[in-house]
Short mmCIF file of C-alpha atoms in Angstrom, two decimals:
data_model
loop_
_atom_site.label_atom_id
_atom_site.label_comp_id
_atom_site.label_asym_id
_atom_site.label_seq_id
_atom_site.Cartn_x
_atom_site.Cartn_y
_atom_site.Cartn_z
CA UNK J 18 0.00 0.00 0.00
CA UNK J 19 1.42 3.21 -1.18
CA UNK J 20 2.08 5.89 1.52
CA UNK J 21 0.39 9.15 0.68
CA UNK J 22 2.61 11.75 -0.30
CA UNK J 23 2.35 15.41 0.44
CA UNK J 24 2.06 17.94 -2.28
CA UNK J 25 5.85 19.32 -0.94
CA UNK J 26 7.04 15.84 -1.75
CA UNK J 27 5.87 15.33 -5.18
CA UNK J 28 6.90 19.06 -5.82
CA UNK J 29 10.15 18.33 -4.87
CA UNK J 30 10.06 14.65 -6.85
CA UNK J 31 11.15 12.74 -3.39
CA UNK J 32 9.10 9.70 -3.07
CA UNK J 33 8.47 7.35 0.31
CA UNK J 34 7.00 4.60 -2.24
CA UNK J 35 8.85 0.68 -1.76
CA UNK J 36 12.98 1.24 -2.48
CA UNK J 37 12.45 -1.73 -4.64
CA UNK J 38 10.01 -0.19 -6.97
CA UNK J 39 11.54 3.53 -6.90
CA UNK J 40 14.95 2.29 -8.12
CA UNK J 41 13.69 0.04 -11.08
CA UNK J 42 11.62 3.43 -12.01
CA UNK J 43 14.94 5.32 -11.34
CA UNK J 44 16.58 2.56 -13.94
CA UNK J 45 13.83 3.13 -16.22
CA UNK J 46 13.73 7.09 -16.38
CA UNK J 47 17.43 7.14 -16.78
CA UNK J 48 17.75 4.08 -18.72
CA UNK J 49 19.98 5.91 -21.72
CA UNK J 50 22.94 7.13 -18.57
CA UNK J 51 22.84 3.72 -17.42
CA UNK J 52 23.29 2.67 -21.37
CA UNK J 53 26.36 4.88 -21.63
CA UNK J 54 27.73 3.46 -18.49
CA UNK J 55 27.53 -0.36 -19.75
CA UNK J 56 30.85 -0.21 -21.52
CA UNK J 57 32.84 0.82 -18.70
CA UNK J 58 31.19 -1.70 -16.30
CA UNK J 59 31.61 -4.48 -19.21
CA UNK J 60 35.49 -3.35 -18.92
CA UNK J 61 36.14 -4.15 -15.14
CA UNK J 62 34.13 -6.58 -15.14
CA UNK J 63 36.11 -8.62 -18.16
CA UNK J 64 39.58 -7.65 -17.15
CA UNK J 65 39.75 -7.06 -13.24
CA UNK J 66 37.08 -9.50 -12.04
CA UNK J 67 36.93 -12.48 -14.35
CA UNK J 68 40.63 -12.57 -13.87
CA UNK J 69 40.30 -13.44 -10.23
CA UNK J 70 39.35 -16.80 -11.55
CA UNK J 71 42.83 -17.38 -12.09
CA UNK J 72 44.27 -16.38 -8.72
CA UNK J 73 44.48 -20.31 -7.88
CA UNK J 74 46.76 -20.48 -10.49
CA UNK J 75 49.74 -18.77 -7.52
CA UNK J 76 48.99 -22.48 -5.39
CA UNK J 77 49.40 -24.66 -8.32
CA UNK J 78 51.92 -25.84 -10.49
CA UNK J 79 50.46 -24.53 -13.86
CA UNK J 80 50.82 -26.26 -16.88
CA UNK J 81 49.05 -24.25 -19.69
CA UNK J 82 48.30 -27.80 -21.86
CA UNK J 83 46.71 -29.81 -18.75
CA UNK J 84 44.48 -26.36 -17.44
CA UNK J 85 44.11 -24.70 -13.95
CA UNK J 86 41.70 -27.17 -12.94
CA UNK J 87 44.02 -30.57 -13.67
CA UNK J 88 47.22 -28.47 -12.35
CA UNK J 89 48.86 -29.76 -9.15
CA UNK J 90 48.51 -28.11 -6.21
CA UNK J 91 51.33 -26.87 -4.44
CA UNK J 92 50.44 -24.36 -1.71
CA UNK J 93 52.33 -21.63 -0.56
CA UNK J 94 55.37 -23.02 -2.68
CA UNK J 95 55.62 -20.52 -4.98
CA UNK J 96 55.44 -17.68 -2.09
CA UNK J 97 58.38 -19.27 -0.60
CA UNK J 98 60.79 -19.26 -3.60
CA UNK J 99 59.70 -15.55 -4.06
CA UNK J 100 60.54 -14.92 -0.57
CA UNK J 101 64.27 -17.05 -0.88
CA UNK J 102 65.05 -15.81 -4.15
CA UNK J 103 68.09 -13.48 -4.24
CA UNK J 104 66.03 -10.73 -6.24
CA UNK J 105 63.09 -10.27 -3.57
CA UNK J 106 65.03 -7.87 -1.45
CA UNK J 107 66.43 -5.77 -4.71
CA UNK J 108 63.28 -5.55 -6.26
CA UNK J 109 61.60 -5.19 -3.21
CA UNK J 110 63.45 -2.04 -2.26
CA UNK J 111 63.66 -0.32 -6.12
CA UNK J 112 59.62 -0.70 -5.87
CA UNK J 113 59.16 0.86 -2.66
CA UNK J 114 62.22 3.54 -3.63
CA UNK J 115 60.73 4.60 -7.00
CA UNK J 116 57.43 4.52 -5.63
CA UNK J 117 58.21 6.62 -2.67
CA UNK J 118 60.20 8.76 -4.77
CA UNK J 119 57.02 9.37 -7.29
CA UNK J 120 54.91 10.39 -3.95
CA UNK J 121 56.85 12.57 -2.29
CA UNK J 122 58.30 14.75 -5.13
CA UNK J 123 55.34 13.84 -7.40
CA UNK J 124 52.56 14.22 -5.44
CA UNK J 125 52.54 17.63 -4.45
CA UNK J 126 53.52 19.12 -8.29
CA UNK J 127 49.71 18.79 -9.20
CA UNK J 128 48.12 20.66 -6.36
CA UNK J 129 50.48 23.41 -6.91
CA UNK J 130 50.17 23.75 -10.10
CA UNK J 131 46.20 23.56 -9.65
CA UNK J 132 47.03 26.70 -6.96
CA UNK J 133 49.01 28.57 -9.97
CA UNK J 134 46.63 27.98 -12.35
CA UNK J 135 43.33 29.07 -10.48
CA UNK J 136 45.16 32.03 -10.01
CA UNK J 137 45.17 33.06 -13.51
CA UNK J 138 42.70 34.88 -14.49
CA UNK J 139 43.00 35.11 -17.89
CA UNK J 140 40.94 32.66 -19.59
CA UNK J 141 42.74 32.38 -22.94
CA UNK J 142 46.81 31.95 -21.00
CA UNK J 143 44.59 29.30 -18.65
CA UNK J 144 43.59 27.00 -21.62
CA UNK J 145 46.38 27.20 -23.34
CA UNK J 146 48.57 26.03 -19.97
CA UNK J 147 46.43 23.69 -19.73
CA UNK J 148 45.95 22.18 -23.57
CA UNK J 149 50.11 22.21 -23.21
CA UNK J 150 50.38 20.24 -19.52
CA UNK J 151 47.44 17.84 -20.69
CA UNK J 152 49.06 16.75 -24.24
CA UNK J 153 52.10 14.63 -22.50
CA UNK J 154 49.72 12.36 -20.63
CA UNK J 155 47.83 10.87 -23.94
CA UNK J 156 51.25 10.03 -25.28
CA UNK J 157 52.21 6.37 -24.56
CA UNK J 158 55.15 5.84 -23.02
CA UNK J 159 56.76 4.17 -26.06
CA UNK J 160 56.73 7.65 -27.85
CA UNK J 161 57.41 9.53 -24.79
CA UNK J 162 60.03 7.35 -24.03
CA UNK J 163 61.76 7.68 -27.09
CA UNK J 164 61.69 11.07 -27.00
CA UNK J 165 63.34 10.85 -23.83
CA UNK J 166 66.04 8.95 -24.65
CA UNK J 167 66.57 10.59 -27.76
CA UNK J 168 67.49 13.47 -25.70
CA UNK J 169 69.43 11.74 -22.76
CA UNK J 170 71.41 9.73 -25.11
CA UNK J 171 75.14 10.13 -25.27
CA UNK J 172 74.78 11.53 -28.99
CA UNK J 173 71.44 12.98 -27.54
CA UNK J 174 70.84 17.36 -27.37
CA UNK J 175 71.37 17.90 -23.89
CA UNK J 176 75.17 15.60 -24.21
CA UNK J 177 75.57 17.95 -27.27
CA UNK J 178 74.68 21.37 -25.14
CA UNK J 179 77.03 19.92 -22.59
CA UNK J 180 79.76 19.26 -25.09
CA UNK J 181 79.34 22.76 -26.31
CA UNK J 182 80.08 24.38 -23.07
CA UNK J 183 83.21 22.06 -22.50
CA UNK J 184 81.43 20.40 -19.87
CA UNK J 185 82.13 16.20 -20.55
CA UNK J 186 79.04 13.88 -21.51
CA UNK J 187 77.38 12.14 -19.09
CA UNK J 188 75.61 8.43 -19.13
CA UNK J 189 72.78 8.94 -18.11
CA UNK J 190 70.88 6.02 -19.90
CA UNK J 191 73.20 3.55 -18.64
CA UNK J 192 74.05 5.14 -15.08
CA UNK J 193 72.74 3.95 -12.23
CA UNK J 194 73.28 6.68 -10.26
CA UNK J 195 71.07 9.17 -12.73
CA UNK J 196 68.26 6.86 -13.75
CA UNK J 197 65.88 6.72 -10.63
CA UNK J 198 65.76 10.64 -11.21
CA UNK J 199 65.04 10.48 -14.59
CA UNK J 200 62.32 8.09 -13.84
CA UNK J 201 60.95 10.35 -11.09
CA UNK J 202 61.37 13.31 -13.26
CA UNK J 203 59.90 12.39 -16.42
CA UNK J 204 56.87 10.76 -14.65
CA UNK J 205 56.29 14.22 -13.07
CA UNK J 206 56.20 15.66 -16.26
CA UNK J 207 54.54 13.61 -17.93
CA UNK J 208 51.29 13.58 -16.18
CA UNK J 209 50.79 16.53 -13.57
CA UNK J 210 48.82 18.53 -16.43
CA UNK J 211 46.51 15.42 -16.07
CA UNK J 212 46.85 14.92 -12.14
CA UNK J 213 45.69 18.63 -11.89
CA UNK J 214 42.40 18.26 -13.65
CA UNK J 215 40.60 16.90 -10.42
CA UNK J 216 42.01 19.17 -7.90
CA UNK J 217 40.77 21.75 -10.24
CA UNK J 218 37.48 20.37 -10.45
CA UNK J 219 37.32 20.93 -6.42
CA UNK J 220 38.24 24.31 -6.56
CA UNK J 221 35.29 25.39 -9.08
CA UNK J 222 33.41 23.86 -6.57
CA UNK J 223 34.42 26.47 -3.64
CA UNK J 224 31.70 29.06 -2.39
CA UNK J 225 32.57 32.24 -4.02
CA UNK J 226 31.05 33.67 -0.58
CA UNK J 227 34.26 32.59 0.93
CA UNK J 228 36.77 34.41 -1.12
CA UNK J 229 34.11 37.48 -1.11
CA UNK J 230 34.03 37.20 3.10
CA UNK J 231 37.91 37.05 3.16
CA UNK J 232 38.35 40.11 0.67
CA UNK J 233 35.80 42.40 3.15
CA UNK J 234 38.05 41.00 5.91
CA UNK J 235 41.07 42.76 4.11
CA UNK J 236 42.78 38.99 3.09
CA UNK J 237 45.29 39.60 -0.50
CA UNK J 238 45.40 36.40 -3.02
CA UNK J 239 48.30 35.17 -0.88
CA UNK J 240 46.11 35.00 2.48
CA UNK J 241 43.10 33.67 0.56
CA UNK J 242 44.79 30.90 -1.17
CA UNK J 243 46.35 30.02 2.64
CA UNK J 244 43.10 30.50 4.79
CA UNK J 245 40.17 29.48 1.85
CA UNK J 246 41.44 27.79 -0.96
CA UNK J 247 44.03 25.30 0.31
CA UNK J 248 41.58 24.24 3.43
CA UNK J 249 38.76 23.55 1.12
CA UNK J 250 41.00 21.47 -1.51
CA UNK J 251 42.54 19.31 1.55
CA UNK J 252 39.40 16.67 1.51
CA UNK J 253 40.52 16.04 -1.91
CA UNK J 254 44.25 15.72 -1.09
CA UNK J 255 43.28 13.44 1.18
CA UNK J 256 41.40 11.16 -0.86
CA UNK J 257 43.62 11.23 -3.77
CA UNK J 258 46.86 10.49 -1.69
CA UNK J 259 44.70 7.20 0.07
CA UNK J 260 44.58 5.63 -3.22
CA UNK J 261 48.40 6.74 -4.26
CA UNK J 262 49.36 5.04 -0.94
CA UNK J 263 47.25 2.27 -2.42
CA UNK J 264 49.79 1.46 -5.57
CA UNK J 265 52.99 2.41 -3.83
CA UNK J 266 53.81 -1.27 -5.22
CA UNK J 267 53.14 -0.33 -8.84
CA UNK J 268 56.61 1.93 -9.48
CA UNK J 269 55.36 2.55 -13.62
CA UNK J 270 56.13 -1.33 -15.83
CA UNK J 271 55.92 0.82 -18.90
CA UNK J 272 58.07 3.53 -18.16
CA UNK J 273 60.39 1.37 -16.68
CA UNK J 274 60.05 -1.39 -19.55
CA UNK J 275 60.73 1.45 -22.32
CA UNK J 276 63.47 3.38 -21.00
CA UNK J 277 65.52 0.45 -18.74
CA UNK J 278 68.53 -1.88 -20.00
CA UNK J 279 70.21 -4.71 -18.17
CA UNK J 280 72.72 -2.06 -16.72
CA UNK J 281 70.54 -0.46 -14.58
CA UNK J 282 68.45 -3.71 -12.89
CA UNK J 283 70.38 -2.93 -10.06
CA UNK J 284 68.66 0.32 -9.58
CA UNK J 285 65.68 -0.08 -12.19
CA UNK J 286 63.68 -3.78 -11.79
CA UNK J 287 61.06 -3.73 -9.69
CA UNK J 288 58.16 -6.37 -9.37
CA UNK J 289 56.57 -5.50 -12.52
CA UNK J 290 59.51 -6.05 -15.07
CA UNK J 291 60.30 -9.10 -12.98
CA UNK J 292 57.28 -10.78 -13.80
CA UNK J 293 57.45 -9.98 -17.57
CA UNK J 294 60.31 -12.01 -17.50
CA UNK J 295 59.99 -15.04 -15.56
CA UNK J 296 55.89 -14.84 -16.63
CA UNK J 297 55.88 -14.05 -20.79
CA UNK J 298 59.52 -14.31 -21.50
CA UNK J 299 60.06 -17.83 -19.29
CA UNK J 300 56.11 -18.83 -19.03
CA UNK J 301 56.63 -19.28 -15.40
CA UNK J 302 53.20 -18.26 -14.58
CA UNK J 303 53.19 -19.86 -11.13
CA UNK J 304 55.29 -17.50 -10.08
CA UNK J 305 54.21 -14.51 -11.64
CA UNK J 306 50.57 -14.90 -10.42
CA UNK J 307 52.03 -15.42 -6.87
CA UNK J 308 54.33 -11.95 -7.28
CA UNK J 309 50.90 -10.50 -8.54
CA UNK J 310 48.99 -11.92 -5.59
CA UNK J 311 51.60 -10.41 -2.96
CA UNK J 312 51.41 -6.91 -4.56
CA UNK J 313 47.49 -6.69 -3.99
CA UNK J 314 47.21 -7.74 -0.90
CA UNK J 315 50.36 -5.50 0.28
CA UNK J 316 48.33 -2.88 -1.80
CA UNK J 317 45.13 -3.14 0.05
CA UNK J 318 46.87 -3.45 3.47
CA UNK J 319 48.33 -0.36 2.96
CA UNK J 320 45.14 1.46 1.18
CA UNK J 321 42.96 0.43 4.38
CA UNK J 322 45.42 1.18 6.79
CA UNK J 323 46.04 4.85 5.27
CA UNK J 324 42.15 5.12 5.26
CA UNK J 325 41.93 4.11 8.79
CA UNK J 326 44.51 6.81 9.48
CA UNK J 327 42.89 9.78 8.03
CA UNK J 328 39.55 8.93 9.01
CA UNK J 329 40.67 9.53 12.91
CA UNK J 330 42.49 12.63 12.27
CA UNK J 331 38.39 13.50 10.91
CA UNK J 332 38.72 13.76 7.49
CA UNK J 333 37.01 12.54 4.48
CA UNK J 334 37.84 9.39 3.39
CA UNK J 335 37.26 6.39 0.89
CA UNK J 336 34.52 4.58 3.27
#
């Protein structure tokens, strides 16, 4: 039985009807969004959730021609070798170096340049920043890579600069000691155009009331951007640098694959570029899966833990 509603209800299109019947009338009415959504829910569902069927595949000893299901079991074998193997601790600590490296110098260049650029107020200089920052992110890293490299190279522009001012070449392609910085830098510019667009997004959404309170206070663009702008763009620092926290095990396989050669593994192979070997290049798949495995659960550890964190210190979080 339906519960009458009051004319301020239907004026406002609320309705206390069943929350079975209201949502398949919700589906209905917006039927052509829901449409337009089906290809990105037909994406995670093929390749992140169907995939999990193959997670068994880390406690077996696979053998593509016999199947998962036929494959031996073998436990936490595979977990074991990982952990023995003379490469865990070096790939271990290039993950978590390059990683950290990416969220402590990278993190922060969006945000600031999302402060710089909201202080423009010139609408033509604005877009074209931004058209410029945005155009490195759709490259792939095989063509961004190579232009890279064409200009680290010894024979590269910035050797031949060098050489200019009498200044020697340096290696930087095949030094160890230069290539975590190139990775680092590169990466940052590369995609803080990109990183920018949501903390943008958040502060269109500020109250204009706030900036307009501050100015009758006698605040300058300096004390605004300290006292309104930052503290209303923190929930979204926060929620952005929860889910950075949560791939702090994913240091960039294509950057690393493209612009990497065997004379910087000491400095370069993380768990990524490791599994490309041992799982396409030596079909270990065992193994690989079981790498895999260890990265999401150290992944979600850390994304929950970093949630629980910020939620006590009372701000927004994931859940």
């Amino acid at each position: 039985m339906d519960v009458e509603q009051t004319p301020q209800l239907k004026a406002s299109g609320l309705s206390m009807r069943a929350p079975g019947l209201s949502w398949w009338r919700r589906m209905k009415k917006h039927r052509n969004l829901y449409f337009m959504l089906l290809p990105t829910l037909t994406y995670f569902f093929l390749f992140h959730y169907v995939p999990f069927l193959g997670i068994s595949i880390a406690f077996k000893d696979f053998q593509p021609f016999v199947g998962i299901a036929d494959s031996p079991w073998v436990g936490l074998k595979h977990f074991i070798m990982i952990y023995q193997s003379d490469d865990f601790y070096q790939l271990l600590t290039n993950t978590l170096l390059i990683s950290s490296y990416r969220l402590i110098f990278g993190f922060p260049v969006p945000i600031i340049f999302a402060l710089l650029l909201n202080e423009v107020r010139k609408q033509s200089v604005k877009k074209t920043v931004q058209t410029i920052t945005y155009f490195p992110h759709f490259l792939s890293w095989i063509v961004y890579g190579g232009l890279i490299l064409s200009f680290i190279s010894p024979a590269g522009i910035i050797n031949e600069i060098l050489k200019g001012f009498g200044i020697p070449a340096i290696d930087f392609v095949t030094g160890p000691d230069y290539f975590r910085s190139i990775l680092v830098i590169t990466g940052i510019l590369k995609d803080f155009g990109w990183g920018a667009i949501i903390y943008l997004a958040a502060l269109s959404g500020i109250d204009p009331s706030l900036y307009e309170a501050a100015t009758v206070d006698g605040a300058g663009r300096w004390k605004k951007m300290i006292h309104v702008t930052l503290p209303s763009l923190i929930p979204t620092v926060f929620l952005m640098l929860i889910i950075q926290i949560g791939y702090i095990l994913d240091a960039g396989f294509e950057q690393i694959f493209v612009m990497s050669n065997p004379t910087v593994y000491s400095v370069s192979d993380i768990f990524d570029t490791y599994v490309y070997r041992i799982g396409i290049e030596q079909a270990n798949f065992s193994e690989a899966t079981a790498i895999g495995l260890f990265k999401g659960i150290v992944g979600f550890i850390l994304i929950v833990s970093a949630n629980r964190i910020i939620k006590r210190s009372g701000e927004p979080t994931l859940w």
